[in-house]
Coordinates of C-alpha atoms in Angstrom, one line a residue:
M1 CA 66.8 -7.9 188.5
V2 CA 63.7 -7.9 190.9
A3 CA 63.6 -11.7 190.3
Q4 CA 67.2 -12.2 191.2
F5 CA 66.1 -10.2 194.5
L6 CA 63.3 -12.3 195.5
G7 CA 65.1 -15.4 194.5
L8 CA 68.1 -14.4 196.8
K9 CA 65.6 -13.6 199.8
L10 CA 64.2 -17.3 199.3
R11 CA 67.4 -18.5 199.6
L12 CA 68.4 -16.6 202.2
M13 CA 65.4 -17.7 204.2
G14 CA 66.1 -21.5 203.2
N15 CA 69.6 -21.5 204.5
A16 CA 68.4 -20.3 207.7
F17 CA 67.5 -23.9 208.2
R18 CA 70.9 -25.3 207.8
R19 CA 71.7 -23.9 211.1
S20 CA 72.2 -25.2 214.6
P21 CA 69.1 -27.7 215.7
W22 CA 68.1 -25.0 218.4
Q23 CA 68.0 -22.0 215.4
V24 CA 65.9 -24.2 213.1
F25 CA 63.8 -25.2 216.2
G26 CA 63.4 -21.5 216.8
L27 CA 62.3 -20.6 213.3
V28 CA 60.0 -23.5 212.8
L29 CA 58.4 -22.2 216.3
G30 CA 58.2 -18.8 214.4
V31 CA 56.4 -20.3 211.4
V32 CA 54.1 -22.2 213.8
Y33 CA 53.3 -19.1 215.4
G34 CA 52.7 -17.2 212.2
G35 CA 50.6 -19.9 210.7
V36 CA 48.5 -20.0 214.2
I37 CA 48.2 -16.0 214.2
T38 CA 47.2 -16.1 210.4
V39 CA 44.5 -18.5 211.0
L40 CA 43.0 -16.8 213.6
A41 CA 43.0 -13.5 212.2
V42 CA 41.6 -14.8 208.8
S43 CA 38.8 -16.6 210.6
A44 CA 38.0 -13.7 212.5
L45 CA 37.9 -10.9 209.6
V46 CA 35.7 -13.5 207.4
A47 CA 33.4 -13.7 210.5
A48 CA 33.2 -10.0 210.7
R49 CA 31.5 -10.3 207.0
L50 CA 28.4 -11.5 209.2
V51 CA 28.3 -8.6 211.3
T52 CA 25.7 -6.1 210.5
D53 CA 27.2 -3.2 212.8
V54 CA 29.6 -1.6 210.1
D55 CA 30.6 1.0 212.7
A56 CA 31.8 -1.7 215.2
V57 CA 33.9 -3.7 212.7
H58 CA 35.1 -0.5 211.3
D59 CA 36.5 0.9 214.8
V60 CA 38.0 -2.5 215.8
L61 CA 39.8 -2.5 212.6
V62 CA 41.3 0.7 212.6
V63 CA 42.5 0.6 216.0
L64 CA 44.1 -2.8 215.4
G65 CA 45.2 -2.1 212.3
S66 CA 46.9 1.3 213.4
I67 CA 48.9 -0.7 216.1
V68 CA 50.2 -3.2 213.3
V69 CA 51.5 -0.3 211.1
A70 CA 53.2 1.3 214.3
G71 CA 54.8 -2.1 215.0
F72 CA 56.2 -2.5 211.5
L73 CA 57.5 1.1 211.9
L74 CA 58.7 1.2 215.5
L75 CA 59.9 -2.3 216.4
P76 CA 63.0 -2.4 213.9
L77 CA 63.9 1.0 215.1
L78 CA 64.0 0.5 218.7
F79 CA 65.2 -3.1 219.1
G80 CA 67.3 -3.1 215.9
V81 CA 67.1 -6.0 213.3
D82 CA 69.9 -7.8 211.4
D83 CA 69.1 -6.9 207.7
T84 CA 69.9 -9.6 205.3
L85 CA 69.6 -7.1 202.5
D86 CA 71.1 -4.4 203.9
P87 CA 71.5 -1.9 200.4
R88 CA 75.4 -1.2 201.8
K89 CA 76.0 -4.9 200.8
F90 CA 74.9 -4.1 197.0
A91 CA 77.4 -1.0 196.9
L92 CA 79.9 -2.6 194.6
F93 CA 77.6 -3.9 192.1
G94 CA 76.8 -0.7 190.3
L95 CA 73.1 -1.4 190.4
P96 CA 71.1 2.3 189.6
N97 CA 69.6 3.6 192.7
R98 CA 65.9 2.9 191.8
V99 CA 66.6 -0.3 190.6
L100 CA 67.9 -1.3 194.0
S101 CA 65.3 0.3 196.2
T102 CA 62.8 -1.4 194.1
G103 CA 64.3 -4.8 194.2
L104 CA 64.8 -4.5 198.1
L105 CA 61.4 -3.3 198.5
L106 CA 60.1 -6.1 197.0
A107 CA 62.4 -8.7 198.3
G108 CA 60.6 -7.3 201.8
L109 CA 57.3 -9.1 200.8
V110 CA 59.1 -12.4 201.6
G111 CA 59.1 -13.4 204.9
I112 CA 56.8 -14.7 207.8
P113 CA 55.6 -11.4 209.3
S114 CA 55.0 -9.7 205.6
F115 CA 53.2 -13.3 204.5
V116 CA 51.0 -12.7 207.5
L117 CA 50.6 -9.3 206.6
I118 CA 49.2 -10.0 203.0
V119 CA 47.1 -12.7 204.1
C120 CA 45.3 -11.0 206.7
S121 CA 44.9 -7.8 204.1
A122 CA 43.4 -9.8 201.9
A123 CA 41.0 -11.3 204.3
T124 CA 39.8 -7.6 205.0
V125 CA 38.3 -7.5 201.4
V126 CA 35.9 -10.4 202.3
T127 CA 34.8 -8.7 205.5
W128 CA 34.0 -5.7 203.4
S129 CA 32.7 -7.2 200.7
R130 CA 29.1 -5.7 201.1
D131 CA 28.6 -4.1 197.8
P132 CA 30.9 -3.7 194.5
M133 CA 31.9 0.1 195.6
T134 CA 32.9 -1.0 199.0
T135 CA 34.6 -4.0 197.8
I136 CA 36.7 -2.3 195.3
V137 CA 37.9 0.4 198.0
A138 CA 38.6 -2.6 200.2
L139 CA 40.9 -3.9 197.4
V140 CA 42.7 -0.9 197.1
S141 CA 43.1 -0.3 200.6
A142 CA 44.8 -3.9 201.3
V143 CA 47.6 -2.9 198.8
L144 CA 47.9 0.2 200.3
V145 CA 48.4 -1.3 203.9
V146 CA 50.9 -4.1 202.6
A147 CA 52.8 -1.2 200.9
T148 CA 52.7 0.9 204.0
C149 CA 53.8 -1.8 206.4
V150 CA 56.6 -3.1 204.4
L151 CA 57.9 0.6 203.6
A152 CA 57.7 1.5 207.0
S153 CA 59.8 -1.5 208.0
R154 CA 62.1 -1.0 205.3
V155 CA 62.7 2.6 206.3
S156 CA 63.0 1.7 210.2
T157 CA 65.4 -1.2 209.4
A158 CA 67.6 1.1 207.5
L159 CA 67.7 3.7 210.0
A160 CA 68.5 1.1 212.6
S161 CA 71.0 -0.1 210.5
F162 CA 72.7 2.9 210.5
L163 CA 72.0 4.8 213.7
L164 CA 72.4 1.5 216.0
A165 CA 75.8 0.6 214.5
T166 CA 77.6 0.9 217.6
R167 CA 76.9 -1.0 220.7
R168 CA 76.4 1.9 222.7
S169 CA 74.0 3.5 220.5
R170 CA 72.1 -0.4 220.5
E171 CA 72.0 -0.3 224.3
A172 CA 70.7 3.5 224.1
G173 CA 68.1 2.3 222.0
G174 CA 67.3 -0.9 224.0
V175 CA 66.7 1.3 227.1
V176 CA 64.4 3.4 225.2
A177 CA 62.6 0.5 224.1
T178 CA 62.2 -0.8 227.3
L179 CA 61.1 2.6 228.9
L180 CA 58.5 2.6 226.4
L181 CA 57.2 -0.8 227.1
V182 CA 57.4 -0.1 230.6
L183 CA 55.2 2.9 230.2
L184 CA 52.8 1.2 228.0
A185 CA 52.0 -1.4 231.1
P186 CA 49.7 1.3 232.5
A187 CA 48.0 1.5 229.5
V188 CA 47.3 -2.3 228.9
L189 CA 46.2 -2.4 233.0
L190 CA 43.9 0.2 232.4
L191 CA 42.5 -1.7 229.0
V192 CA 41.8 -4.9 231.1
T193 CA 40.0 -2.9 233.7
V194 CA 37.5 -1.5 231.0
D195 CA 34.0 -3.0 230.9
W196 CA 34.0 -3.6 227.2
G197 CA 30.5 -4.9 227.3
R198 CA 29.2 -1.6 228.3
D199 CA 32.1 1.0 227.5
G200 CA 34.4 -1.0 225.2
L201 CA 32.7 0.4 222.1
G202 CA 32.7 3.9 223.1
A203 CA 36.3 3.8 223.8
L204 CA 37.3 2.0 220.4
S205 CA 35.0 4.7 218.7
G206 CA 36.8 7.7 220.2
A207 CA 40.5 6.3 219.3
A208 CA 39.4 5.4 215.8
S209 CA 37.8 8.5 215.2
W210 CA 41.3 10.1 215.2
M211 CA 43.2 7.3 213.8
S212 CA 41.3 7.0 210.7
W213 CA 42.9 10.2 209.5
T214 CA 46.4 9.2 210.6
P215 CA 49.1 7.6 208.2
L216 CA 48.7 4.6 210.5
G217 CA 44.8 4.2 210.2
A218 CA 43.8 6.1 207.1
A219 CA 44.1 2.9 204.8
W220 CA 42.2 0.5 207.4
S221 CA 39.5 3.1 207.8
A222 CA 38.5 3.8 204.2
P223 CA 36.4 0.6 203.4
G224 CA 34.4 0.9 206.5
A225 CA 33.6 4.6 205.6
A226 CA 32.5 3.5 202.2
A227 CA 30.6 0.6 203.7
S228 CA 28.9 3.1 205.8
G229 CA 27.9 5.1 202.9
D230 CA 30.1 8.0 203.2
L231 CA 32.1 7.6 200.0
G232 CA 33.9 11.1 199.9
R233 CA 35.1 10.5 203.6
A234 CA 36.7 7.2 202.2
L235 CA 38.2 8.8 199.0
L236 CA 39.8 11.5 201.5
Q237 CA 41.2 8.8 203.8
L238 CA 42.5 6.8 200.5
L239 CA 44.3 10.1 199.4
V240 CA 46.0 10.2 203.2
A241 CA 47.0 6.4 202.3
V242 CA 48.3 7.0 199.1
A243 CA 50.2 10.1 200.2
T244 CA 52.1 8.2 203.0
V245 CA 52.9 5.6 200.7
G246 CA 54.4 8.0 198.4
L247 CA 56.4 10.1 201.3
L248 CA 57.7 6.5 202.8
W249 CA 58.8 5.4 199.1
L250 CA 60.6 9.2 198.7
V251 CA 62.2 8.5 202.0
W252 CA 63.3 4.6 201.4
D253 CA 64.9 6.0 197.8
V254 CA 66.6 8.7 199.7
L255 CA 67.8 6.4 202.4
V256 CA 69.4 3.7 199.8
S257 CA 71.0 6.6 197.8
T258 CA 72.4 7.8 201.1
V259 CA 73.7 4.6 202.4
L260 CA 75.4 3.2 199.6
V261 CA 77.8 6.1 199.8
T262 CA 78.2 6.6 203.4
S263 CA 80.5 4.5 205.7
P264 CA 79.2 2.6 208.7
R265 CA 79.1 4.4 211.9
R266 CA 82.0 3.8 214.2
A267 CA 82.2 4.1 217.9
R268 CA 83.5 7.4 219.1
T269 CA 86.3 7.3 221.4
K270 CA 85.6 10.1 224.0
A271 CA 88.9 11.6 225.3
Y272 CA 88.9 12.2 229.2
H273 CA 90.8 15.3 230.6
G274 CA 92.0 15.2 234.1
T275 CA 91.5 12.9 236.8
G276 CA 87.8 12.8 237.1
W277 CA 86.7 11.6 240.3
F278 CA 90.2 10.6 241.4
G279 CA 91.0 14.4 241.6
R280 CA 87.9 15.3 243.6
L281 CA 88.0 12.4 246.2
H282 CA 91.1 12.7 248.0
G283 CA 92.5 10.7 250.6
G284 CA 93.6 6.7 251.2
P285 CA 92.1 3.4 249.7
T286 CA 88.6 4.2 250.6
A287 CA 88.5 7.4 248.6
A288 CA 90.2 5.6 245.7
I289 CA 87.5 3.0 245.5
A290 CA 84.9 5.5 246.0
A291 CA 86.3 7.6 242.9
R292 CA 86.8 4.1 240.8
S293 CA 82.9 3.3 241.9
M294 CA 81.7 6.8 240.9
T295 CA 83.6 6.7 237.6
Y296 CA 82.4 3.3 236.8
W297 CA 78.6 4.0 237.6
G298 CA 78.9 6.9 235.2
R299 CA 80.5 5.2 232.2
D300 CA 79.7 1.7 232.5
P301 CA 76.3 0.5 230.5
R302 CA 76.0 -1.8 233.3
Y303 CA 75.4 0.4 236.0
W304 CA 73.7 3.5 234.3
V305 CA 71.0 1.0 232.5
S306 CA 70.0 -0.4 236.0
I307 CA 69.9 3.4 237.4
V308 CA 67.8 4.5 234.4
M309 CA 65.1 1.6 235.0
I310 CA 64.8 2.5 238.8
P311 CA 62.5 5.2 238.8
V312 CA 60.2 3.6 235.8
I313 CA 59.5 0.5 238.6
P314 CA 57.1 2.4 240.6
V315 CA 54.9 3.0 237.8
F316 CA 53.7 -0.5 237.6
V317 CA 53.2 -0.2 241.3
I318 CA 51.3 3.0 241.4
V319 CA 48.7 2.1 238.4
A320 CA 48.2 -1.5 239.9
L321 CA 47.3 0.2 243.3
L322 CA 45.1 2.9 241.8
L323 CA 43.5 0.4 239.6
A324 CA 42.7 -1.5 242.8
G325 CA 40.9 1.1 244.3
L326 CA 43.4 2.1 247.0
P327 CA 43.1 6.0 247.8
S328 CA 45.5 8.1 245.6
H329 CA 47.0 9.7 248.9
Y330 CA 47.9 6.4 250.3
V331 CA 49.5 5.4 246.9
S332 CA 51.9 8.6 246.8
L333 CA 53.3 7.3 249.8
V334 CA 54.9 4.0 247.5
P335 CA 57.1 5.3 245.0
L336 CA 60.0 7.0 246.9
P337 CA 60.7 4.0 249.5
L338 CA 60.5 1.5 246.4
V339 CA 63.1 3.6 244.4
C340 CA 65.4 3.5 247.8
L341 CA 64.6 -0.2 247.9
F342 CA 65.9 -1.2 244.6
L343 CA 69.2 1.7 244.7
G344 CA 70.1 -0.2 248.0
W345 CA 69.6 -3.6 246.5
S346 CA 71.6 -2.3 243.3
V347 CA 75.0 -3.4 244.7
H348 CA 74.0 -6.9 245.9
N349 CA 76.3 -7.9 243.5
D350 CA 78.8 -5.6 242.9
V351 CA 82.2 -7.8 243.4
A352 CA 81.1 -9.7 240.4
F353 CA 80.9 -6.6 238.0
D354 CA 84.6 -6.2 238.6
G355 CA 85.6 -9.4 237.2
T356 CA 89.3 -10.3 237.4
A357 CA 90.1 -6.7 238.1
V358 CA 89.1 -7.3 241.8
W359 CA 92.5 -8.9 242.3
L360 CA 94.3 -5.3 242.4
H361 CA 92.3 -4.9 245.6
I362 CA 93.6 -8.4 246.8
V363 CA 97.4 -8.1 246.1
S364 CA 97.4 -4.5 247.2
G365 CA 96.4 -5.6 250.8
T366 CA 93.3 -3.3 250.6
R367 CA 91.5 -3.6 253.8
G368 CA 88.0 -4.8 253.4
I369 CA 86.4 -1.9 255.2
A370 CA 87.8 0.4 252.7
D371 CA 86.4 -2.0 249.6
R372 CA 82.9 -2.1 251.5
V373 CA 82.7 1.9 252.3
G374 CA 84.1 2.7 248.9
R375 CA 81.7 0.8 247.1
L376 CA 78.4 2.3 248.6
F377 CA 79.6 5.9 247.7
P378 CA 77.7 6.0 244.4
P379 CA 74.4 5.1 245.6
I380 CA 74.5 7.2 248.8
V381 CA 75.6 10.3 246.7
I382 CA 72.5 9.6 244.3
G383 CA 70.1 8.3 247.4
I384 CA 70.8 11.6 249.6
P385 CA 69.0 14.1 247.0
V386 CA 66.6 11.4 246.2
I387 CA 65.1 11.3 249.4
A388 CA 65.2 14.7 250.0
I389 CA 63.4 15.9 247.1
G390 CA 61.1 12.7 247.2
S391 CA 60.4 13.3 250.9
I392 CA 59.0 17.0 249.9
A393 CA 57.3 15.7 246.6
T394 CA 55.5 12.8 248.9
T395 CA 54.3 15.0 251.5
I396 CA 53.1 17.5 249.3
A397 CA 51.1 14.8 247.1
Y398 CA 50.0 13.1 250.4
G399 CA 48.6 16.6 251.8
D400 CA 50.0 16.3 255.4
W401 CA 53.4 17.6 256.4
A402 CA 53.1 15.7 259.7
I403 CA 54.3 12.6 257.7
L404 CA 57.5 14.3 256.5
P405 CA 60.1 13.1 258.8
T406 CA 58.5 9.5 258.7
V407 CA 58.8 9.1 255.0
A408 CA 62.3 10.6 254.8
A409 CA 63.2 8.1 257.6
L410 CA 61.5 5.1 256.1
S411 CA 63.1 5.8 252.8
G412 CA 66.9 6.4 254.1
A413 CA 66.4 3.2 256.3
I414 CA 65.2 1.1 253.4
L415 CA 68.3 2.6 251.7
V416 CA 70.8 2.0 254.0
I417 CA 69.6 -1.5 255.3
G418 CA 70.0 -2.5 251.5
L419 CA 73.5 -0.8 251.3
G420 CA 74.2 -3.0 254.8
L421 CA 72.9 -6.2 253.7
S422 CA 74.8 -5.9 250.1
S423 CA 77.9 -5.3 251.7
I424 CA 77.5 -8.9 253.2
S425 CA 75.7 -10.4 250.3
S426 CA 78.3 -9.2 247.1
V427 CA 81.1 -10.7 249.1
L428 CA 79.7 -14.0 250.8
F429 CA 77.2 -15.2 247.7
P430 CA 78.7 -13.4 244.2
Y431 CA 77.1 -14.7 241.3
P432 CA 78.1 -14.5 237.5
A433 CA 77.2 -11.0 236.0
T434 CA 78.0 -9.3 232.9
K435 CA 81.1 -9.1 232.0
P436 CA 82.8 -6.0 231.7
G437 CA 82.8 -4.4 228.4
D438 CA 79.9 -6.8 227.1
S439 CA 76.3 -5.3 226.6
A440 CA 74.2 -4.6 229.5
F441 CA 71.5 -6.5 227.9
T442 CA 73.6 -9.8 228.0
Q443 CA 73.1 -12.7 230.7
P444 CA 75.8 -15.2 231.5
Q445 CA 74.5 -18.7 230.8
T446 CA 76.0 -19.8 234.0
S447 CA 73.7 -17.6 236.0
G448 CA 70.6 -20.0 237.2
A449 CA 69.2 -21.1 240.1
S450 CA 71.7 -19.7 242.5
A451 CA 71.7 -16.3 241.2
A452 CA 67.8 -16.3 241.5
L453 CA 68.0 -17.5 245.0
V454 CA 70.4 -14.9 246.0
Q455 CA 68.2 -12.0 244.3
S456 CA 65.6 -13.3 246.2
L457 CA 66.9 -13.8 249.6
S458 CA 68.8 -10.3 249.4
F459 CA 65.7 -8.6 248.2
F460 CA 63.1 -9.8 250.9
A461 CA 65.9 -9.5 253.6
I462 CA 65.6 -5.8 253.0
L463 CA 61.9 -5.9 253.3
L464 CA 61.9 -7.9 256.3
L465 CA 64.2 -5.5 258.4
A466 CA 62.4 -2.5 257.3
S467 CA 58.9 -3.7 258.2
P468 CA 58.7 -2.5 261.5
V469 CA 59.2 1.2 260.3
V470 CA 56.4 0.4 257.8
V471 CA 54.3 -1.0 260.4
F472 CA 54.6 2.1 262.8
L473 CA 54.1 4.1 259.7
V474 CA 50.7 2.7 258.8
L475 CA 49.7 2.8 262.5
G476 CA 50.5 6.4 262.6
L477 CA 48.0 6.6 259.6
V478 CA 45.0 4.5 260.5
V479 CA 45.3 4.4 264.4
N480 CA 47.2 7.0 266.4
P481 CA 49.4 9.8 264.7
F482 CA 51.7 9.2 267.7
W483 CA 53.4 6.2 266.1
L484 CA 54.3 8.5 263.2
G485 CA 56.9 10.1 265.7
V486 CA 58.2 6.6 266.9
A487 CA 58.7 5.6 263.0
P488 CA 61.8 7.9 262.7
V489 CA 63.5 6.6 266.0
V490 CA 63.1 3.1 265.0
A491 CA 64.2 3.8 261.3
V492 CA 67.7 5.6 262.9
I493 CA 68.1 2.7 264.8
I494 CA 67.4 -0.3 262.4
G495 CA 68.9 1.7 259.5
F496 CA 72.2 2.1 260.9
A497 CA 72.5 -0.8 263.0
C498 CA 72.1 -2.8 259.7
L499 CA 74.5 -0.2 257.7
F500 CA 77.4 -0.3 260.3
G501 CA 76.7 -4.2 260.9
G502 CA 76.9 -4.7 257.4
L503 CA 79.7 -2.9 256.6
W504 CA 81.6 -4.6 259.6
A505 CA 80.6 -8.3 258.6
G506 CA 81.3 -7.7 255.0
A507 CA 84.8 -5.9 255.9
R508 CA 85.5 -9.2 257.5
L509 CA 84.4 -11.5 255.1
F510 CA 86.3 -9.5 252.4
D511 CA 89.5 -10.0 254.5
R512 CA 89.2 -13.5 255.0
R513 CA 87.6 -14.8 251.6
G514 CA 89.6 -12.7 249.3
T515 CA 91.1 -16.0 247.5
D516 CA 87.6 -17.6 247.1
V517 CA 86.6 -14.1 245.6
M518 CA 89.7 -14.4 243.4
A519 CA 88.9 -17.9 242.6
F520 CA 85.0 -17.0 241.6
A521 CA 86.2 -14.3 239.5
T522 CA 89.0 -16.4 237.4
R523 CA 85.8 -18.8 236.9
N524 CA 83.5 -16.5 235.7
G525 CA 85.8 -13.8 234.1

């Protein structure tokens, strides 16, 4: 039965080369990439055999090996994987659970990632072949590493196929994964700045000292402990690795038994009662469009995924500025204006998000000013508390309450400048966007250079118009505090001029270009 599972997996891999040419090209590229990684890793592991500093080799392997195990465990769970050998596909064959779980586990050894893992794990035996006992420990550890990674991958894939069955759950998982990757960026930047020649080994040693006793690094650490003469520590770490494999096997066996008798998750249809925002906002067309926009921003993944990402963007900038040596009190002035910048810019293509539904505004004779003002209601509702709370937090972080009016004025000016310009660009330069009902992570293929040009121009136009306020803020901080009083006045003048000017121009354009907007929506709907 195991041979049949292995043969099935091999046939599935072979059939992958019968797809479209571009898919075959991607597969070949993956094979080549895996081969290059394997050759480089094996060469490094064999060369490590000649290194006399056993502790340094041990620390490097434990840290890198722990990252590999974490990748096998987390990547399928965060991003989701199309499992070609999903246990539920074998539910009608009447196979015993233990036979099915064993066969599917061994079939997991067939694949490019597993092949790279097996070869590299075998190469670690060469790395630690310094004496007979260490070689035996390295051989056992290599088997445990492969078993741990394959089991972790199978468990996380099974959980992902069960938990991420609906599109909404996959989008939520994608958001979490993206946030984790973004939050890892500061760590990567920090690693880049480390003086590895002086402090690198110390940092690795500190990380390896605790990773070596975790399920992630115990199997990688045992051969190094044996090579350094601490056989007792090596045996204890092997015991941790064996316990990890045993626990993962039990979880995998239970998962197989569970998914065989559990129906796939279905997307729940949420029942909404009442009229929602339409009942809260009373009035004419402007209030109706504002209510519709608030509903979209709360329910449509295309909006809330973008909103979730906005507060994370300043993390990159803050870390980069701190690593560049800029004083922390100056860096504290950056996050709030940056959040307001992206919040105001977020509606620069709002008309395209409506798709063909925008015809309701056109055929009903809705005035352009009602459409323009109504669409700005959600970012204003979000922006007011963000600016109020963020300005106080920024002032506290900076340590001088004299900058509070200037920070609030600058942030507000950036927000309303972005909203004013977006009122023009969303009518004058719409470009294809993700269609209503599609995943927030899909992008239309027709969105090319024109989309990038519109995004760039609208983004940098906000920065250009807000630059006088930024200049006065800088002058007030480094030259004379007098300019801190000028900056809010300039911010109010420029901000409201751009907001009302953008609303007026956008309304005129919407009234005149209704047929063009509808033609665009029809082409890309």
